[in-house]
Tab-separated table of C-alpha atoms in Angstrom:
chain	number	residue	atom	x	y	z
O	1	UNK	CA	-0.102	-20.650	-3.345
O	2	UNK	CA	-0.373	-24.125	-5.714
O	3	UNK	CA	-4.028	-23.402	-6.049
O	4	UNK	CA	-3.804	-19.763	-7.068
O	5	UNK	CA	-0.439	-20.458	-9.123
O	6	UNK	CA	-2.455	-22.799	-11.505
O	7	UNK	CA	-5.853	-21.228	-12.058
O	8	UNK	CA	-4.529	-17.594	-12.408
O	9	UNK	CA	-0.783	-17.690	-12.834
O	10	UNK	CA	-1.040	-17.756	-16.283
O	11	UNK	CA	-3.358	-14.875	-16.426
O	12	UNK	CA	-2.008	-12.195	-14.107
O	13	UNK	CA	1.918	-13.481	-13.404
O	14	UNK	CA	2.818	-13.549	-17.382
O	15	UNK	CA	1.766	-10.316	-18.458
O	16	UNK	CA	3.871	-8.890	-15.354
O	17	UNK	CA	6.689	-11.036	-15.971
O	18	UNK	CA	6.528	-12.072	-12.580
O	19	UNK	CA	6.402	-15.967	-11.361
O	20	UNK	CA	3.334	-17.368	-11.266
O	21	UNK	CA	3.866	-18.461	-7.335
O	22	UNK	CA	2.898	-14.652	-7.149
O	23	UNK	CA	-0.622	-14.734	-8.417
O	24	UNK	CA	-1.710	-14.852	-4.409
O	25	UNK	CA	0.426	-12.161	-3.556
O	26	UNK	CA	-1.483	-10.020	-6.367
O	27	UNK	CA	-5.163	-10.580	-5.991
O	28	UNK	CA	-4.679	-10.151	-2.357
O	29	UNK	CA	-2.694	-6.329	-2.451
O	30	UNK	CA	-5.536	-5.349	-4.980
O	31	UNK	CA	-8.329	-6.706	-2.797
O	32	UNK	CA	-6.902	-5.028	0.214
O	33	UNK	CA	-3.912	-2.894	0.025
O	34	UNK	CA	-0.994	-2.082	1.916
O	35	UNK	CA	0.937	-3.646	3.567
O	36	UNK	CA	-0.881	-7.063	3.453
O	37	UNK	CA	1.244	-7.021	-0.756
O	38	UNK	CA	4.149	-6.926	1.371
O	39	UNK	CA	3.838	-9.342	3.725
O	40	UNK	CA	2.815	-11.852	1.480
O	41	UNK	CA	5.868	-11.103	-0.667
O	42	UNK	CA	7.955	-11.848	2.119
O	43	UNK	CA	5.663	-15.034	2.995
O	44	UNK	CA	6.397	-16.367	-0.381
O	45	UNK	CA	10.309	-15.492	-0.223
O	46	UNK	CA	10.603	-16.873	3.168
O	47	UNK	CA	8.730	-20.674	2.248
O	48	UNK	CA	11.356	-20.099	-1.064
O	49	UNK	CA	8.558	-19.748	-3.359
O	50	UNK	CA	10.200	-16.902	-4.819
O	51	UNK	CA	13.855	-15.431	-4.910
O	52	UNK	CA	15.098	-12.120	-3.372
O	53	UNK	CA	15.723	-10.262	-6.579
O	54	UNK	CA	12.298	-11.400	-7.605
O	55	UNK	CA	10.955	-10.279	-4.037
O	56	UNK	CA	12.613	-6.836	-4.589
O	57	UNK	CA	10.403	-6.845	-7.674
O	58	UNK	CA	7.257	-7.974	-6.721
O	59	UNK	CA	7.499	-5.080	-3.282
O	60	UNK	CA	7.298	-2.764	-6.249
O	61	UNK	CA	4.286	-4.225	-8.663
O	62	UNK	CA	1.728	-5.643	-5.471
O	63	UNK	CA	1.943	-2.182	-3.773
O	64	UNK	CA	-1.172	0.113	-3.741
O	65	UNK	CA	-4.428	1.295	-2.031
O	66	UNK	CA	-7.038	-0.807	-1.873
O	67	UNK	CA	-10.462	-0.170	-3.564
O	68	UNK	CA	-12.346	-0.113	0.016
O	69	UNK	CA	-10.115	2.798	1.919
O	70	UNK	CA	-10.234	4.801	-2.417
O	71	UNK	CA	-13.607	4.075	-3.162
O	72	UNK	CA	-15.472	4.285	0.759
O	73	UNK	CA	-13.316	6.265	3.189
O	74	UNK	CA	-11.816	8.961	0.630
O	75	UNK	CA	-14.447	9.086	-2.081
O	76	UNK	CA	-17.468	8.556	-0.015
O	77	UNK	CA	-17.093	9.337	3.502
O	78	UNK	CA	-14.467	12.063	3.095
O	79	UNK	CA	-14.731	13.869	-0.169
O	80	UNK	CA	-18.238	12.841	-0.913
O	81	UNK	CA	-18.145	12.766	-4.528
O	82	UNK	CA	-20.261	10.156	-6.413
O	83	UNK	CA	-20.040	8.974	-10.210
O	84	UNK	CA	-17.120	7.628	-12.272
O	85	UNK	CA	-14.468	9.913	-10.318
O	86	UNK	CA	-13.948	7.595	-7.248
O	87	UNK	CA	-13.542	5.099	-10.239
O	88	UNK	CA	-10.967	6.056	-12.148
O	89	UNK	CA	-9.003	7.455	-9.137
O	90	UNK	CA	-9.034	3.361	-8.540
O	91	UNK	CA	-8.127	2.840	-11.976
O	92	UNK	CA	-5.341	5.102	-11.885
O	93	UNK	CA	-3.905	3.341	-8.525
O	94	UNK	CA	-3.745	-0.054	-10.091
O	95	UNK	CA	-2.605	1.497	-13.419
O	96	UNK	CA	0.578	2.531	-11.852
O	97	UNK	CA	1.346	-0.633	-10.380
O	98	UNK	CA	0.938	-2.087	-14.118
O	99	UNK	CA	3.469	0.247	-15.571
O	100	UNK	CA	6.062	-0.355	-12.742
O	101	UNK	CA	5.992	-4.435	-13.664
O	102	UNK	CA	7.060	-3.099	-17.612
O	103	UNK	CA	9.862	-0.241	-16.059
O	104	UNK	CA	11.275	-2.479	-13.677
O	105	UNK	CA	13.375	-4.858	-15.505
O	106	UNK	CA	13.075	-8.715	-15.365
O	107	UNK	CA	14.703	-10.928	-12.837
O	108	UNK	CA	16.574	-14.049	-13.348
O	109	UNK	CA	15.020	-17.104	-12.451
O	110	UNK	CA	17.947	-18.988	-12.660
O	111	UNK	CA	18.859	-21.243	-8.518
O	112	UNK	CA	15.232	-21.288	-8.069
O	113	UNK	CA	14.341	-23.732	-5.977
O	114	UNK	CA	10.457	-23.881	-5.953
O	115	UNK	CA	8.777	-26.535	-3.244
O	116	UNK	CA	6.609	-28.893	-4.693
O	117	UNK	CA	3.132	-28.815	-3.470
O	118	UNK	CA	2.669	-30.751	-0.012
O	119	UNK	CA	-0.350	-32.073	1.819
O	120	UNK	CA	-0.300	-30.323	5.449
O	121	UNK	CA	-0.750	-32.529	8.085
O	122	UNK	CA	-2.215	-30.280	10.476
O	123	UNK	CA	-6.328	-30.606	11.299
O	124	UNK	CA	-8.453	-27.702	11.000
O	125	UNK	CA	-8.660	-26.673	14.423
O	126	UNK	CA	-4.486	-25.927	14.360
O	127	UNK	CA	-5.098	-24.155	10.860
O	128	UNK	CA	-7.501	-21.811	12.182
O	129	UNK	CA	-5.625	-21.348	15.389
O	130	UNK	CA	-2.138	-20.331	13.433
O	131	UNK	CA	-4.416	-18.091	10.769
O	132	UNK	CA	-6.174	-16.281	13.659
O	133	UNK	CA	-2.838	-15.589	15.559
O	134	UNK	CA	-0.932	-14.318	12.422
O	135	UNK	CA	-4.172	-11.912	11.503
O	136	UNK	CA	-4.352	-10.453	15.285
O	137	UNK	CA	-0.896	-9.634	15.110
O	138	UNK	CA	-0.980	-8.273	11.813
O	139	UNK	CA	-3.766	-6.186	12.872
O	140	UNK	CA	-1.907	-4.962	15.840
O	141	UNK	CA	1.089	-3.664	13.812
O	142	UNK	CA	-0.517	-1.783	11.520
O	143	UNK	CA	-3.178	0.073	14.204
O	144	UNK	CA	-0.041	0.330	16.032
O	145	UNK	CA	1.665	2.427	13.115
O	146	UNK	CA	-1.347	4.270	12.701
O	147	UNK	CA	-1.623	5.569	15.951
O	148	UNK	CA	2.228	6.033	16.695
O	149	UNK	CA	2.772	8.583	13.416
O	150	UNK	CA	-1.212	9.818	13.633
O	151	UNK	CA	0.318	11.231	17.009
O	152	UNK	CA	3.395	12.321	15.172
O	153	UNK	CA	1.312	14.320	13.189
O	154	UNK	CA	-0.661	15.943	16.086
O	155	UNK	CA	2.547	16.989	18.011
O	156	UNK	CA	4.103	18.745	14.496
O	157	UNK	CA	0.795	20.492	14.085
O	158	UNK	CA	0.960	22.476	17.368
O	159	UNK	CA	4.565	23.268	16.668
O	160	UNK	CA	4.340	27.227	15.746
O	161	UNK	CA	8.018	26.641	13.872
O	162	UNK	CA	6.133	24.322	11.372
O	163	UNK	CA	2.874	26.516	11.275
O	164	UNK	CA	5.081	29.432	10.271
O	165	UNK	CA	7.059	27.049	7.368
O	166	UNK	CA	3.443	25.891	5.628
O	167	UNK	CA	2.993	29.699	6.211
O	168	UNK	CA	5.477	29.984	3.798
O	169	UNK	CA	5.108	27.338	1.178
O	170	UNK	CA	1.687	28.175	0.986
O	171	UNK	CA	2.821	31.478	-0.240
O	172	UNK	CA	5.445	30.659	-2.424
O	173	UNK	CA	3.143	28.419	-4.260
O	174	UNK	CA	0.006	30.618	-3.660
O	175	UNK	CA	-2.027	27.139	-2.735
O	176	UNK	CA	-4.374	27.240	0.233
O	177	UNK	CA	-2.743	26.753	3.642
O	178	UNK	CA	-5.084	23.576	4.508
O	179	UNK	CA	-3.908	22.012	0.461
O	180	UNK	CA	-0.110	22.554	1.966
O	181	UNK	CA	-0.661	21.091	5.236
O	182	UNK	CA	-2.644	18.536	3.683
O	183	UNK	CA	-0.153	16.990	1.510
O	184	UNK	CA	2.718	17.392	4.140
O	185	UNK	CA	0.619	14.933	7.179
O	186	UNK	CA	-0.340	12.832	4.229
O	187	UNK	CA	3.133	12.170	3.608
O	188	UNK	CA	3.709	11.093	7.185
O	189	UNK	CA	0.554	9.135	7.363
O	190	UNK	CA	-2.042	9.030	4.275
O	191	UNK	CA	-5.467	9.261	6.446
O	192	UNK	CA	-4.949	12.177	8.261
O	193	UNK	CA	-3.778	13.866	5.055
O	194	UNK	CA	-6.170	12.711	2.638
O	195	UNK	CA	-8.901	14.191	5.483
O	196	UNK	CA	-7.005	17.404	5.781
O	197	UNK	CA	-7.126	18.166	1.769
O	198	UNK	CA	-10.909	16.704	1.710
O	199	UNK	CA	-12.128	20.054	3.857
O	200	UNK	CA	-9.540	22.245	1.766
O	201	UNK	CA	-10.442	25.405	-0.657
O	202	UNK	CA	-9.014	23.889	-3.615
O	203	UNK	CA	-10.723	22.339	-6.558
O	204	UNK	CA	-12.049	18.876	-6.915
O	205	UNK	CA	-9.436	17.908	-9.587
O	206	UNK	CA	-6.610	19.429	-7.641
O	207	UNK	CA	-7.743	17.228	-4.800
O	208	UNK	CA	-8.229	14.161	-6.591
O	209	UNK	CA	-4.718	14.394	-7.700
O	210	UNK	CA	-3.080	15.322	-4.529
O	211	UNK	CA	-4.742	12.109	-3.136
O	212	UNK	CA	-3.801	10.268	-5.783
O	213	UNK	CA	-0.153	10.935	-5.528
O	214	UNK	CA	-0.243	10.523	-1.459
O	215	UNK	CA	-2.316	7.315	-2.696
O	216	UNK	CA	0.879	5.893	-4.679
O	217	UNK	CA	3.834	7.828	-2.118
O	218	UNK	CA	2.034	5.667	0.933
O	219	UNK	CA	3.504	7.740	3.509
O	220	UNK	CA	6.100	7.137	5.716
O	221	UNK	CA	3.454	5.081	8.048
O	222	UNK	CA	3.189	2.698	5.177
O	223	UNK	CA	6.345	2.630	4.402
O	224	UNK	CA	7.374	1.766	8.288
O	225	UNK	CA	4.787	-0.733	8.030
O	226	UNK	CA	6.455	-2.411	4.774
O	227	UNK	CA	9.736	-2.230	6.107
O	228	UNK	CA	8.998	-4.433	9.616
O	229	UNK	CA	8.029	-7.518	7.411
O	230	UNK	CA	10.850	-6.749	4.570
């Protein structure tokens, strides 16, 4: 956090209005996504880095996709497009992020009580020990999300009483049944729903935006995910 807060504070943290203790936080929800933005928000307000209106804050601004799950599973492996279209729907992710840090109003800074840098005593070996442990269980949680609401989905999609109500909507709005169902399981969990609309009838752009928006929603997986380290 001292390291990152000095060389890019300035540079990312002031434009965002956002403390420069956060600069970590940042580079590492745009390198990889959710939830890791979370739980480094909470890392930084639990070591009182940061305070809790400026945590509530900073959950909204280092919160997207990242580039590797846009740009290889949903651009490449599931929609197989190619070109400057994978790019911009990347663009458009971080974008949004960028305009919540301006429409989300500035927190007070004021009882801050911001630790002064401290040599660690621990030797390498411990390091790598505690940094191992905390990314297996990380890594646990979130598969274990995925698969508990991947399931959720399976179960609703046999259900004929659900079948029947994207019978419905799909009517109403006169959009392809798979485009309906599609968005719906991407709003319970973004993989299976972003691979639903990927083998749909509808048109490129109308797909591209569809994952975009489940792209910046999250899903409720996500969002379950968030929630255990807020």
């Amino acid at each position: 956090v001292h390291i990152y807060s000095k060389i890019l504070g300035p540079f990312i943290c002031k434009p965002l209005r956002l403390p420069k203790e956060s600069s970590l936080t940042l580079v590492v929800s745009i390198l990889c996504g959710y939830p890791l933005g979370a739980k480094y928000s909470c890392d930084l307000y639990t070591e009182n880095h940061i305070s809790l209106s400026q945590l509530q804050r900073l959950l909204n601004i280092a919160s997207n996709v990242g580039p590797l799950f846009i740009l290889g599973t949903i651009c490449t492996a599931m929609l197989k497009i190619q070109g400057i279209a994978p790019y911009i729907l990347l663009i458009s992710n971080y974008a949004s992020c960028l305009i919540m840090s301006f429409l989300i109003p500035k927190t007070s800074t004021i009882g801050i009580d911001v630790p002064s840098f401290k040599n660690d005593k621990k030797n390498i070996g411990a390091i790598l020990k505690e940094s191992l442990d905390q990314a297996l269980a990380t890594s646990l949680s979130v598969g274990s999300f995925i698969v508990i609401f991947s399931v959720f989905n399976f179960l609703i999609g046999d259900l004929e009483i659900f079948n029947l109500f994207f019978y419905k909507v799909s009517n109403l709005l006169n959009m392809p049944l798979d485009a309906i169902r599609g968005v719906f399981f991407g709003l319970i969990e973004i993989t299976n729903g972003c691979n639903i609309l990927s083998t749909s009838s509808i048109s490129l752009p109308l797909k591209l935006s569809l994952v975009s928006f489940l792209c910046s929603f999250s899903g409720l997986c996500i969002i379950f995910q968030v929630y255990s380290f807020t």
